[in-house]
Short mmCIF file of N, CA and C in Angstrom, two decimals:
data_model
loop_
_atom_site.label_atom_id
_atom_site.label_comp_id
_atom_site.label_asym_id
_atom_site.label_seq_id
_atom_site.Cartn_x
_atom_site.Cartn_y
_atom_site.Cartn_z
N UNK A 1 150.10 161.35 188.60
CA UNK A 1 149.30 162.37 188.00
C UNK A 1 149.09 163.50 189.00
N UNK A 2 149.25 164.73 188.56
CA UNK A 2 149.07 165.86 189.45
C UNK A 2 147.62 166.31 189.51
N UNK A 3 147.35 167.05 190.56
CA UNK A 3 146.01 167.60 190.72
C UNK A 3 145.83 168.76 189.77
N UNK A 4 144.65 168.86 189.17
CA UNK A 4 144.36 169.98 188.30
C UNK A 4 143.91 171.15 189.17
N UNK A 5 144.47 172.31 188.91
CA UNK A 5 144.14 173.50 189.69
C UNK A 5 142.76 174.03 189.27
N UNK A 6 141.93 174.34 190.27
CA UNK A 6 140.61 174.89 189.99
C UNK A 6 140.75 176.39 189.80
N UNK A 7 140.18 176.91 188.73
CA UNK A 7 140.27 178.34 188.45
C UNK A 7 139.26 179.12 189.28
N UNK A 8 139.36 180.43 189.20
CA UNK A 8 138.42 181.30 189.91
C UNK A 8 136.99 181.09 189.40
N UNK A 9 136.84 180.92 188.08
CA UNK A 9 135.52 180.66 187.52
C UNK A 9 134.98 179.32 188.02
N UNK A 10 135.85 178.34 188.18
CA UNK A 10 135.44 177.04 188.69
C UNK A 10 134.91 177.13 190.11
N UNK A 11 135.60 177.91 190.96
CA UNK A 11 135.12 178.09 192.34
C UNK A 11 133.79 178.83 192.36
N UNK A 12 133.61 179.78 191.46
CA UNK A 12 132.33 180.50 191.40
C UNK A 12 131.21 179.54 190.99
N UNK A 13 131.48 178.70 190.01
CA UNK A 13 130.47 177.73 189.58
C UNK A 13 130.12 176.77 190.71
N UNK A 14 131.13 176.28 191.42
CA UNK A 14 130.87 175.39 192.55
C UNK A 14 130.07 176.09 193.64
N UNK A 15 130.40 177.35 193.90
CA UNK A 15 129.68 178.11 194.93
C UNK A 15 128.22 178.31 194.54
N UNK A 16 127.97 178.61 193.29
CA UNK A 16 126.59 178.81 192.83
C UNK A 16 125.82 177.50 192.93
N UNK A 17 126.42 176.40 192.51
CA UNK A 17 125.74 175.11 192.55
C UNK A 17 125.41 174.72 193.99
N UNK A 18 126.37 174.88 194.90
CA UNK A 18 126.11 174.51 196.29
C UNK A 18 125.12 175.46 196.95
N UNK A 19 125.10 176.72 196.55
CA UNK A 19 124.10 177.65 197.08
C UNK A 19 122.71 177.24 196.62
N UNK A 20 122.57 176.87 195.36
CA UNK A 20 121.28 176.40 194.86
C UNK A 20 120.86 175.10 195.55
N UNK A 21 121.81 174.22 195.80
CA UNK A 21 121.50 172.97 196.50
C UNK A 21 121.03 173.26 197.92
N UNK A 22 121.71 174.18 198.60
CA UNK A 22 121.31 174.54 199.97
C UNK A 22 119.92 175.17 199.98
N UNK A 23 119.62 176.00 198.97
CA UNK A 23 118.30 176.61 198.90
C UNK A 23 117.23 175.55 198.66
N UNK A 24 117.53 174.59 197.82
CA UNK A 24 116.58 173.51 197.54
C UNK A 24 116.32 172.68 198.79
N UNK A 25 117.38 172.37 199.51
CA UNK A 25 117.22 171.57 200.74
C UNK A 25 116.47 172.39 201.79
N UNK A 26 116.72 173.71 201.84
CA UNK A 26 116.00 174.56 202.79
C UNK A 26 114.50 174.57 202.50
N UNK A 27 114.15 174.62 201.22
CA UNK A 27 112.73 174.57 200.84
C UNK A 27 112.12 173.23 201.26
N UNK A 28 112.84 172.15 201.03
CA UNK A 28 112.34 170.83 201.42
C UNK A 28 112.19 170.73 202.93
N UNK A 29 113.13 171.32 203.67
CA UNK A 29 113.07 171.28 205.14
C UNK A 29 111.87 172.07 205.66
N UNK A 30 111.64 173.25 205.07
CA UNK A 30 110.52 174.09 205.51
C UNK A 30 109.18 173.42 205.17
N UNK A 31 109.11 172.76 204.04
CA UNK A 31 107.86 172.08 203.66
C UNK A 31 107.55 170.92 204.60
N UNK A 32 108.57 170.32 205.18
CA UNK A 32 108.36 169.19 206.10
C UNK A 32 108.61 169.60 207.55
N UNK A 33 108.38 170.86 207.85
CA UNK A 33 108.65 171.37 209.20
C UNK A 33 107.76 170.71 210.25
N UNK A 34 106.55 170.36 209.87
CA UNK A 34 105.62 169.73 210.83
C UNK A 34 106.19 168.39 211.30
N UNK A 35 106.81 167.65 210.40
CA UNK A 35 107.45 166.38 210.78
C UNK A 35 108.96 166.61 210.72
N UNK A 36 109.56 166.91 211.84
CA UNK A 36 110.98 167.27 211.91
C UNK A 36 111.84 166.14 211.33
N UNK A 37 112.73 166.50 210.40
CA UNK A 37 113.58 165.52 209.75
C UNK A 37 115.04 165.92 210.00
N UNK A 38 115.71 165.16 210.86
CA UNK A 38 117.09 165.46 211.22
C UNK A 38 118.02 165.32 210.02
N UNK A 39 117.75 164.36 209.14
CA UNK A 39 118.60 164.16 207.96
C UNK A 39 118.59 165.40 207.07
N UNK A 40 117.39 165.97 206.82
CA UNK A 40 117.31 167.18 206.00
C UNK A 40 118.02 168.36 206.67
N UNK A 41 117.91 168.44 207.99
CA UNK A 41 118.59 169.52 208.72
C UNK A 41 120.11 169.38 208.59
N UNK A 42 120.63 168.17 208.70
CA UNK A 42 122.07 167.94 208.55
C UNK A 42 122.52 168.23 207.11
N UNK A 43 121.72 167.80 206.15
CA UNK A 43 122.06 168.08 204.74
C UNK A 43 122.07 169.59 204.48
N UNK A 44 121.11 170.29 205.04
CA UNK A 44 121.05 171.74 204.89
C UNK A 44 122.29 172.40 205.49
N UNK A 45 122.66 171.98 206.70
CA UNK A 45 123.83 172.56 207.36
C UNK A 45 125.10 172.29 206.57
N UNK A 46 125.27 171.06 206.08
CA UNK A 46 126.46 170.72 205.30
C UNK A 46 126.50 171.47 203.96
N UNK A 47 125.35 171.63 203.32
CA UNK A 47 125.30 172.37 202.06
C UNK A 47 125.62 173.84 202.26
N UNK A 48 125.12 174.42 203.33
CA UNK A 48 125.42 175.83 203.62
C UNK A 48 126.91 175.99 203.91
N UNK A 49 127.49 175.06 204.66
CA UNK A 49 128.92 175.13 204.95
C UNK A 49 129.75 174.98 203.66
N UNK A 50 129.36 174.05 202.81
CA UNK A 50 130.10 173.86 201.55
C UNK A 50 129.98 175.09 200.67
N UNK A 51 128.78 175.65 200.56
CA UNK A 51 128.59 176.84 199.73
C UNK A 51 129.39 178.01 200.27
N UNK A 52 129.37 178.21 201.57
CA UNK A 52 130.12 179.35 202.14
C UNK A 52 131.63 179.14 201.97
N UNK A 53 132.08 177.90 202.06
CA UNK A 53 133.50 177.62 201.83
C UNK A 53 133.92 177.91 200.40
N UNK A 54 133.08 177.54 199.43
CA UNK A 54 133.41 177.82 198.04
C UNK A 54 133.35 179.32 197.74
N UNK A 55 132.38 180.04 198.33
CA UNK A 55 132.34 181.49 198.13
C UNK A 55 133.58 182.16 198.73
N UNK A 56 134.00 181.70 199.89
CA UNK A 56 135.20 182.26 200.53
C UNK A 56 136.44 182.00 199.67
N UNK A 57 136.56 180.78 199.17
CA UNK A 57 137.70 180.44 198.31
C UNK A 57 137.65 181.24 197.02
N UNK A 58 136.46 181.43 196.46
CA UNK A 58 136.30 182.23 195.24
C UNK A 58 136.80 183.65 195.46
N UNK A 59 136.44 184.23 196.58
CA UNK A 59 136.87 185.62 196.86
C UNK A 59 138.37 185.72 197.11
N UNK A 60 138.97 184.65 197.64
CA UNK A 60 140.41 184.68 197.96
C UNK A 60 141.29 184.25 196.79
N UNK A 61 140.70 183.70 195.74
CA UNK A 61 141.48 183.24 194.59
C UNK A 61 141.80 184.43 193.70
N UNK A 62 143.08 184.62 193.35
CA UNK A 62 143.43 185.76 192.48
C UNK A 62 142.90 185.56 191.06
N UNK A 63 142.74 186.67 190.37
CA UNK A 63 142.30 186.63 188.96
C UNK A 63 143.36 185.94 188.13
N UNK A 64 142.90 185.22 187.09
CA UNK A 64 143.85 184.59 186.18
C UNK A 64 144.43 185.66 185.26
N UNK A 65 145.71 185.56 185.03
CA UNK A 65 146.36 186.49 184.11
C UNK A 65 146.08 186.03 182.69
N UNK A 66 145.53 186.91 181.90
CA UNK A 66 145.25 186.58 180.51
C UNK A 66 146.52 186.84 179.71
N UNK A 67 147.05 185.84 179.02
CA UNK A 67 148.30 186.06 178.28
C UNK A 67 148.08 187.03 177.13
N UNK A 68 149.06 187.91 176.93
CA UNK A 68 149.00 188.87 175.84
C UNK A 68 149.46 188.18 174.56
N UNK A 69 148.62 188.15 173.52
CA UNK A 69 149.03 187.44 172.31
C UNK A 69 150.17 188.11 171.57
N UNK A 70 150.51 189.35 171.91
CA UNK A 70 151.57 190.07 171.21
C UNK A 70 152.89 190.02 171.96
N UNK A 71 152.96 189.25 173.06
CA UNK A 71 154.21 189.13 173.79
C UNK A 71 155.28 188.40 172.98
N UNK A 72 154.88 187.36 172.29
CA UNK A 72 155.84 186.57 171.51
C UNK A 72 155.34 186.48 170.08
N UNK A 73 156.25 186.52 169.12
CA UNK A 73 155.80 186.39 167.73
C UNK A 73 155.31 184.97 167.46
N UNK A 74 154.40 184.82 166.52
CA UNK A 74 153.93 183.46 166.20
C UNK A 74 155.03 182.64 165.54
N UNK A 75 154.92 181.35 165.68
CA UNK A 75 155.90 180.45 165.08
C UNK A 75 155.21 179.66 163.99
N UNK A 76 155.84 179.61 162.83
CA UNK A 76 155.29 178.86 161.71
C UNK A 76 156.26 177.76 161.34
N UNK A 77 155.78 176.56 161.30
CA UNK A 77 156.57 175.39 160.90
C UNK A 77 157.86 175.29 161.71
N UNK A 78 157.76 175.54 163.01
CA UNK A 78 158.90 175.48 163.93
C UNK A 78 160.04 176.39 163.52
N UNK A 79 159.75 177.46 162.80
CA UNK A 79 160.76 178.44 162.41
C UNK A 79 160.45 179.74 163.12
N UNK A 80 161.31 180.14 164.09
CA UNK A 80 161.00 181.36 164.85
C UNK A 80 161.14 182.64 164.02
N UNK A 81 161.76 182.58 162.85
CA UNK A 81 161.95 183.78 162.04
C UNK A 81 160.70 183.96 161.19
N UNK A 82 159.96 185.04 161.45
CA UNK A 82 158.74 185.29 160.71
C UNK A 82 159.02 186.13 159.47
N UNK A 83 159.86 187.14 159.61
CA UNK A 83 160.21 188.01 158.50
C UNK A 83 161.73 188.10 158.39
N UNK A 84 162.20 188.30 157.20
CA UNK A 84 163.62 188.48 156.99
C UNK A 84 163.91 189.97 157.14
N UNK A 85 164.44 190.36 158.30
CA UNK A 85 164.69 191.77 158.58
C UNK A 85 166.07 192.23 158.13
N UNK A 86 166.87 191.33 157.57
CA UNK A 86 168.20 191.72 157.11
C UNK A 86 168.07 192.52 155.82
N UNK A 87 168.91 193.54 155.63
CA UNK A 87 168.85 194.27 154.36
C UNK A 87 169.25 193.35 153.21
N UNK A 88 168.66 193.56 152.03
CA UNK A 88 168.99 192.68 150.90
C UNK A 88 170.46 192.80 150.50
N UNK A 89 171.06 191.66 150.26
CA UNK A 89 172.45 191.61 149.81
C UNK A 89 172.45 191.44 148.29
N UNK A 90 173.62 191.60 147.69
CA UNK A 90 173.73 191.41 146.26
C UNK A 90 173.36 189.97 145.93
N UNK A 91 172.45 189.78 144.98
CA UNK A 91 171.94 188.48 144.56
C UNK A 91 171.26 187.74 145.71
N UNK A 92 170.63 188.52 146.63
CA UNK A 92 169.93 187.91 147.75
C UNK A 92 168.48 187.60 147.41
N UNK A 93 167.93 188.32 146.43
CA UNK A 93 166.53 188.10 146.11
C UNK A 93 166.40 187.63 144.66
N UNK A 94 165.18 187.22 144.33
CA UNK A 94 164.94 186.73 142.99
C UNK A 94 165.05 187.84 141.95
N UNK A 95 164.74 189.08 142.35
CA UNK A 95 164.84 190.19 141.39
C UNK A 95 166.28 190.38 140.91
N UNK A 96 167.23 190.18 141.83
CA UNK A 96 168.63 190.37 141.48
C UNK A 96 169.18 189.24 140.61
N UNK A 97 168.52 188.08 140.61
CA UNK A 97 168.99 186.95 139.80
C UNK A 97 168.85 187.25 138.31
N UNK A 98 167.87 188.03 137.94
CA UNK A 98 167.63 188.32 136.53
C UNK A 98 168.43 189.52 136.01
N UNK A 99 169.12 190.23 136.89
CA UNK A 99 169.87 191.42 136.48
C UNK A 99 171.36 191.06 136.36
N UNK A 100 171.77 190.51 135.26
CA UNK A 100 173.18 190.16 135.10
C UNK A 100 173.84 191.01 134.10
#
């Protein structure tokens, strides 16, 4: 199984989530500043690093190309011919069947 490619929107969502997580951990660290907590400091540092990495990747990821729906004609019932562009031939249509 291959890896699924993360889109630009996906990296932005990850960056926002990790930024919010880092902000939450920062608030928790500041609230417990009187009793220094090394675990919270490490979590804050790792969250900030993860958020900055996702923001950097988001900025470096190219925009997705939106496919133009008019590039190719639609296919109906696996028949690529949508309209009959050939000029009508003698007895080619139903109208000509009745004219004998």
